Amino acid sequence: MDSNFLVVAIDGGAGTGKSTTASLLSKRLNFLHVDTGSHYRSVTKHLLDNEINLKMLDSYFDQNNILLTSKVDENRSHLAINGLVYASDLLRTAKINQAVSNCASNPKVRQLLLRYQREQIYVARSENKSGLVMEGRDIGTVIYPDADLKVFLVADQKVRESRRIKDGEVDQIASRDQLDSSRSIAPLKESGGSLRIDTSLLSVEEVYVTISKSLGFS
Ligand code: DC
């Protein structure tokens, strides 16, 4: 990859601190922040709103043109489905939390988003960013296996649950992680060569320092 432009892949289970970390990195280092969990949440919301269940999904995708575009707001890239960006509170409801893992295990959904996610590098460059930080479950293993830095975040179950409660969310993170780690396509798993960080007892600042040092910033 171009040495002047850095790609950082951050993977990990729910509540491990991916978004907080990616957000701080993007602000400090002028990177584009792409939260791929929000992509799966947006597709889930789109399907629920259109009353499409998983059995109808293949024919729905064959018969309907789903246009995916990006809207950049400061350091963040947001997915627009047929021109519509869903507000983040609409994507973090108990209903979406409950449905998103099943939707994300569908091959057509993953195929649709894979190309879109790989193209985010061009979005970042066109926005004159110094790099791209993409977070999710399969960024280091599938989307950007040759990223300049791959980070795998972990944290104690209790800490992760308390983070969700603090955010006011109803989220069964253990069952979501189980589904995300055991699916056949692009399961959540640590990519070889990842920097593994346990965020249970670390502040976001400490996580940031560890990552920025690995990127060569002091
Ligand atoms: O990061 P998150 O909790 O917002 O992600 C929501 C769901 O999306 C997660 O349970 C699994 C799925 N997901 C995925 O399968 N692959 C990704 N790269 C990101 C998220």
Short mmCIF file of C-alpha atoms and ligand atoms in Angstrom, two decimals:
data_model
loop_
_atom_site.label_atom_id
_atom_site.label_comp_id
_atom_site.label_asym_id
_atom_site.label_seq_id
_atom_site.Cartn_x
_atom_site.Cartn_y
_atom_site.Cartn_z
CA MET A 1 0.00 0.00 0.00
CA ASP A 2 1.03 3.64 -0.56
CA SER A 3 3.36 4.55 2.33
CA ASN A 4 1.96 8.10 2.56
CA PHE A 5 -1.56 6.88 3.05
CA LEU A 6 -2.26 4.51 5.95
CA VAL A 7 -4.96 1.91 6.29
CA VAL A 8 -5.83 0.72 9.81
CA ALA A 9 -8.18 -2.24 10.28
CA ILE A 10 -9.84 -2.59 13.69
CA ASP A 11 -11.79 -5.74 14.51
CA GLY A 12 -13.33 -7.10 17.69
CA GLY A 13 -16.55 -8.15 19.33
CA ALA A 14 -19.39 -5.90 20.49
CA GLY A 15 -18.45 -3.40 23.18
CA THR A 16 -14.68 -3.83 22.87
CA GLY A 17 -14.19 -0.14 22.06
CA LYS A 18 -13.80 -0.20 18.28
CA SER A 19 -15.87 2.90 17.50
CA THR A 20 -14.44 5.02 20.32
CA THR A 21 -10.92 4.10 19.26
CA ALA A 22 -11.52 4.59 15.52
CA SER A 23 -13.21 7.91 16.13
CA LEU A 24 -10.28 9.29 18.13
CA LEU A 25 -7.75 8.00 15.59
CA SER A 26 -9.65 9.62 12.74
CA LYS A 27 -9.75 12.99 14.50
CA ARG A 28 -6.13 13.06 15.63
CA LEU A 29 -4.61 11.66 12.44
CA ASN A 30 -7.01 13.10 9.82
CA PHE A 31 -8.19 9.64 8.77
CA LEU A 32 -11.57 8.73 7.33
CA HIS A 33 -13.54 6.67 9.89
CA VAL A 34 -15.68 3.89 8.44
CA ASP A 35 -17.87 1.90 10.85
CA THR A 36 -18.87 -1.22 8.92
CA GLY A 37 -21.20 -2.35 11.73
CA SER A 38 -23.36 0.63 10.78
CA HIS A 39 -23.43 -0.68 7.18
CA TYR A 40 -24.91 -3.99 8.34
CA ARG A 41 -27.27 -2.11 10.64
CA SER A 42 -28.40 0.12 7.74
CA VAL A 43 -29.09 -2.84 5.46
CA THR A 44 -31.00 -4.53 8.30
CA LYS A 45 -33.08 -1.37 8.82
CA HIS A 46 -33.73 -1.06 5.09
CA LEU A 47 -34.94 -4.67 4.92
CA LEU A 48 -37.10 -4.39 8.05
CA ASP A 49 -38.67 -1.15 6.79
CA ASN A 50 -39.48 -2.82 3.48
CA GLU A 51 -40.80 -5.93 5.25
CA ILE A 52 -38.25 -8.19 3.58
CA ASN A 53 -37.39 -11.26 5.62
CA LEU A 54 -34.25 -13.34 5.11
CA LYS A 55 -36.10 -15.90 2.98
CA MET A 56 -37.17 -13.17 0.53
CA LEU A 57 -33.77 -11.54 0.47
CA ASP A 58 -32.22 -13.24 -2.57
CA SER A 59 -35.10 -12.40 -4.87
CA TYR A 60 -35.35 -8.91 -3.38
CA PHE A 61 -31.71 -8.23 -4.25
CA ASP A 62 -32.14 -9.76 -7.73
CA GLN A 63 -35.20 -7.68 -8.51
CA ASN A 64 -34.30 -4.35 -6.93
CA ASN A 65 -31.45 -2.02 -7.59
CA ILE A 66 -29.86 -1.10 -4.28
CA LEU A 67 -27.67 1.95 -4.69
CA LEU A 68 -24.95 2.40 -2.08
CA THR A 69 -23.23 5.77 -1.86
CA SER A 70 -21.18 7.57 0.80
CA LYS A 71 -21.86 10.82 2.61
CA VAL A 72 -18.85 12.20 4.42
CA ASP A 73 -19.44 14.30 7.51
CA GLU A 74 -16.12 15.65 8.82
CA ASN A 75 -14.09 12.48 9.51
CA ARG A 76 -16.87 9.97 9.14
CA SER A 77 -18.17 8.19 6.08
CA HIS A 78 -21.86 7.27 6.25
CA LEU A 79 -23.57 4.72 4.04
CA ALA A 80 -26.59 5.98 2.09
CA ILE A 81 -28.96 3.31 0.76
CA ASN A 82 -30.80 4.66 -2.26
CA GLY A 83 -29.83 8.14 -1.07
CA LEU A 84 -30.99 7.65 2.52
CA VAL A 85 -28.64 7.83 5.53
CA TYR A 86 -30.26 6.46 8.70
CA ALA A 87 -29.71 8.45 11.88
CA SER A 88 -27.51 6.53 14.29
CA ASP A 89 -30.22 6.23 17.01
CA LEU A 90 -32.44 4.41 14.47
CA LEU A 91 -29.65 1.90 13.91
CA ARG A 92 -29.01 1.08 17.56
CA THR A 93 -32.45 -0.04 18.69
CA ALA A 94 -33.07 -3.38 20.44
CA LYS A 95 -34.84 -4.58 17.26
CA ILE A 96 -31.83 -3.90 15.04
CA ASN A 97 -29.41 -5.33 17.63
CA GLN A 98 -31.46 -8.48 17.64
CA ALA A 99 -31.73 -8.84 13.83
CA VAL A 100 -28.37 -7.59 12.56
CA SER A 101 -26.22 -10.72 13.04
CA ASN A 102 -28.59 -12.89 11.03
CA CYS A 103 -28.70 -10.32 8.27
CA ALA A 104 -24.88 -10.05 8.32
CA SER A 105 -24.48 -13.79 7.84
CA ASN A 106 -26.31 -13.65 4.50
CA PRO A 107 -23.91 -14.06 1.52
CA LYS A 108 -25.78 -11.53 -0.68
CA VAL A 109 -25.63 -8.89 2.01
CA ARG A 110 -21.89 -9.46 2.52
CA GLN A 111 -21.24 -9.44 -1.22
CA LEU A 112 -23.10 -6.15 -1.58
CA LEU A 113 -21.11 -4.50 1.19
CA LEU A 114 -17.67 -5.96 0.42
CA ARG A 115 -17.18 -3.94 -2.75
CA TYR A 116 -18.61 -0.81 -1.17
CA GLN A 117 -16.25 -1.16 1.81
CA ARG A 118 -13.17 -1.74 -0.33
CA GLU A 119 -14.02 1.40 -2.30
CA GLN A 120 -13.88 3.52 0.87
CA ILE A 121 -10.18 3.96 0.25
CA TYR A 122 -11.04 6.09 -2.81
CA VAL A 123 -13.53 8.09 -0.76
CA ALA A 124 -10.80 8.78 1.81
CA ARG A 125 -8.34 9.87 -0.85
CA SER A 126 -10.88 12.10 -2.57
CA GLU A 127 -11.49 13.79 0.79
CA ASN A 128 -7.73 14.43 1.13
CA LYS A 129 -7.45 12.22 4.19
CA SER A 130 -4.11 10.90 5.42
CA GLY A 131 -5.54 7.44 5.88
CA LEU A 132 -8.51 5.21 6.50
CA VAL A 133 -9.56 3.56 9.75
CA MET A 134 -12.18 0.88 9.20
CA GLU A 135 -13.75 -1.08 12.05
CA GLY A 136 -15.80 -4.24 12.07
CA ARG A 137 -15.46 -8.01 12.28
CA ASP A 138 -13.71 -9.02 9.05
CA ILE A 139 -11.65 -5.99 8.13
CA GLY A 140 -8.25 -7.56 8.82
CA THR A 141 -9.25 -10.99 7.53
CA VAL A 142 -11.30 -10.13 4.41
CA ILE A 143 -11.70 -6.46 3.51
CA TYR A 144 -8.14 -5.18 4.00
CA PRO A 145 -5.89 -8.17 4.82
CA ASP A 146 -2.89 -6.08 3.71
CA ALA A 147 -3.75 -3.07 5.91
CA ASP A 148 -0.74 -1.14 7.25
CA LEU A 149 -1.90 -2.03 10.76
CA LYS A 150 -4.42 -4.60 11.94
CA VAL A 151 -5.76 -4.21 15.46
CA PHE A 152 -7.84 -6.77 17.34
CA LEU A 153 -9.65 -5.45 20.40
CA VAL A 154 -10.87 -7.64 23.25
CA ALA A 155 -12.41 -6.85 26.65
CA ASP A 156 -13.99 -8.69 29.57
CA GLN A 157 -17.61 -9.65 29.07
CA LYS A 158 -18.74 -7.67 32.14
CA VAL A 159 -16.94 -4.53 30.99
CA ARG A 160 -18.43 -4.83 27.53
CA GLU A 161 -21.93 -5.29 28.93
CA SER A 162 -21.56 -2.30 31.22
CA ARG A 163 -20.43 -0.14 28.28
CA ARG A 164 -23.65 -1.00 26.44
CA ILE A 165 -25.77 -0.27 29.51
CA LYS A 166 -23.95 3.07 29.90
CA ASP A 167 -24.87 3.86 26.26
CA GLY A 168 -28.50 3.09 27.15
CA GLU A 169 -28.64 0.15 24.74
CA VAL A 170 -30.48 -3.16 24.96
CA ASP A 171 -28.00 -5.51 23.33
CA GLN A 172 -27.38 -9.25 23.81
CA ILE A 173 -23.69 -8.97 23.03
CA ALA A 174 -22.74 -12.54 23.98
CA SER A 175 -25.26 -14.12 21.61
CA ARG A 176 -24.37 -11.63 18.87
CA ASP A 177 -20.67 -12.48 19.22
CA GLN A 178 -21.50 -16.18 19.14
CA LEU A 179 -23.42 -15.76 15.86
CA ASP A 180 -20.74 -13.45 14.39
CA SER A 181 -17.88 -15.83 15.29
CA SER A 182 -19.53 -19.05 14.17
CA ARG A 183 -20.95 -18.09 10.77
CA SER A 184 -19.36 -19.66 7.69
CA ILE A 185 -18.67 -16.43 5.76
CA ALA A 186 -16.19 -13.89 7.13
CA PRO A 187 -16.58 -14.81 10.81
CA LEU A 188 -15.23 -12.61 13.57
CA LYS A 189 -11.70 -13.80 14.20
CA GLU A 190 -8.29 -12.36 14.84
CA SER A 191 -6.27 -11.87 11.68
CA GLY A 192 -2.65 -13.07 11.71
CA GLY A 193 -0.23 -10.25 12.48
CA SER A 194 -2.78 -8.21 14.44
CA LEU A 195 -1.91 -5.97 17.35
CA ARG A 196 -4.11 -7.40 20.11
CA ILE A 197 -5.24 -4.95 22.79
CA ASP A 198 -7.30 -5.78 25.85
CA THR A 199 -9.26 -2.56 26.48
CA SER A 200 -10.93 -3.72 29.75
CA LEU A 201 -8.79 -1.54 31.98
CA LEU A 202 -7.48 0.99 29.46
CA SER A 203 -8.68 4.50 28.71
CA VAL A 204 -9.29 5.42 25.08
CA GLU A 205 -6.22 7.66 25.30
CA GLU A 206 -4.05 4.66 26.29
CA VAL A 207 -5.45 2.60 23.42
CA TYR A 208 -4.78 5.51 21.06
CA VAL A 209 -1.15 5.83 22.21
CA THR A 210 -0.53 2.10 21.67
CA ILE A 211 -1.93 2.23 18.15
CA SER A 212 -0.29 5.50 17.13
CA LYS A 213 3.10 4.20 18.31
CA SER A 214 2.62 1.09 16.19
CA LEU A 215 1.94 3.36 13.25
CA GLY A 216 5.22 5.16 13.87
CA PHE A 217 3.83 8.30 15.53
CA SER A 218 5.36 9.21 18.87
O1 DC B 1 -20.07 -3.21 15.27
P1 DC B 1 -21.58 -3.39 15.45
O2 DC B 1 -21.92 -4.01 16.77
O3 DC B 1 -22.34 -2.13 15.17
O4 DC B 1 -21.98 -4.42 14.31
C1 DC B 1 -23.31 -4.88 14.15
C2 DC B 1 -23.31 -6.25 13.53
O5 DC B 1 -22.87 -6.19 12.18
C3 DC B 1 -22.43 -7.30 14.19
O6 DC B 1 -23.14 -8.00 15.20
C4 DC B 1 -22.04 -8.20 13.07
C5 DC B 1 -22.14 -7.37 11.83
N1 DC B 1 -20.86 -6.98 11.27
C6 DC B 1 -20.25 -7.90 10.44
O7 DC B 1 -20.75 -8.99 10.26
N2 DC B 1 -19.11 -7.56 9.81
C7 DC B 1 -18.53 -6.37 10.02
N3 DC B 1 -17.40 -6.08 9.36
C8 DC B 1 -19.13 -5.45 10.90
C9 DC B 1 -20.29 -5.79 11.53
#
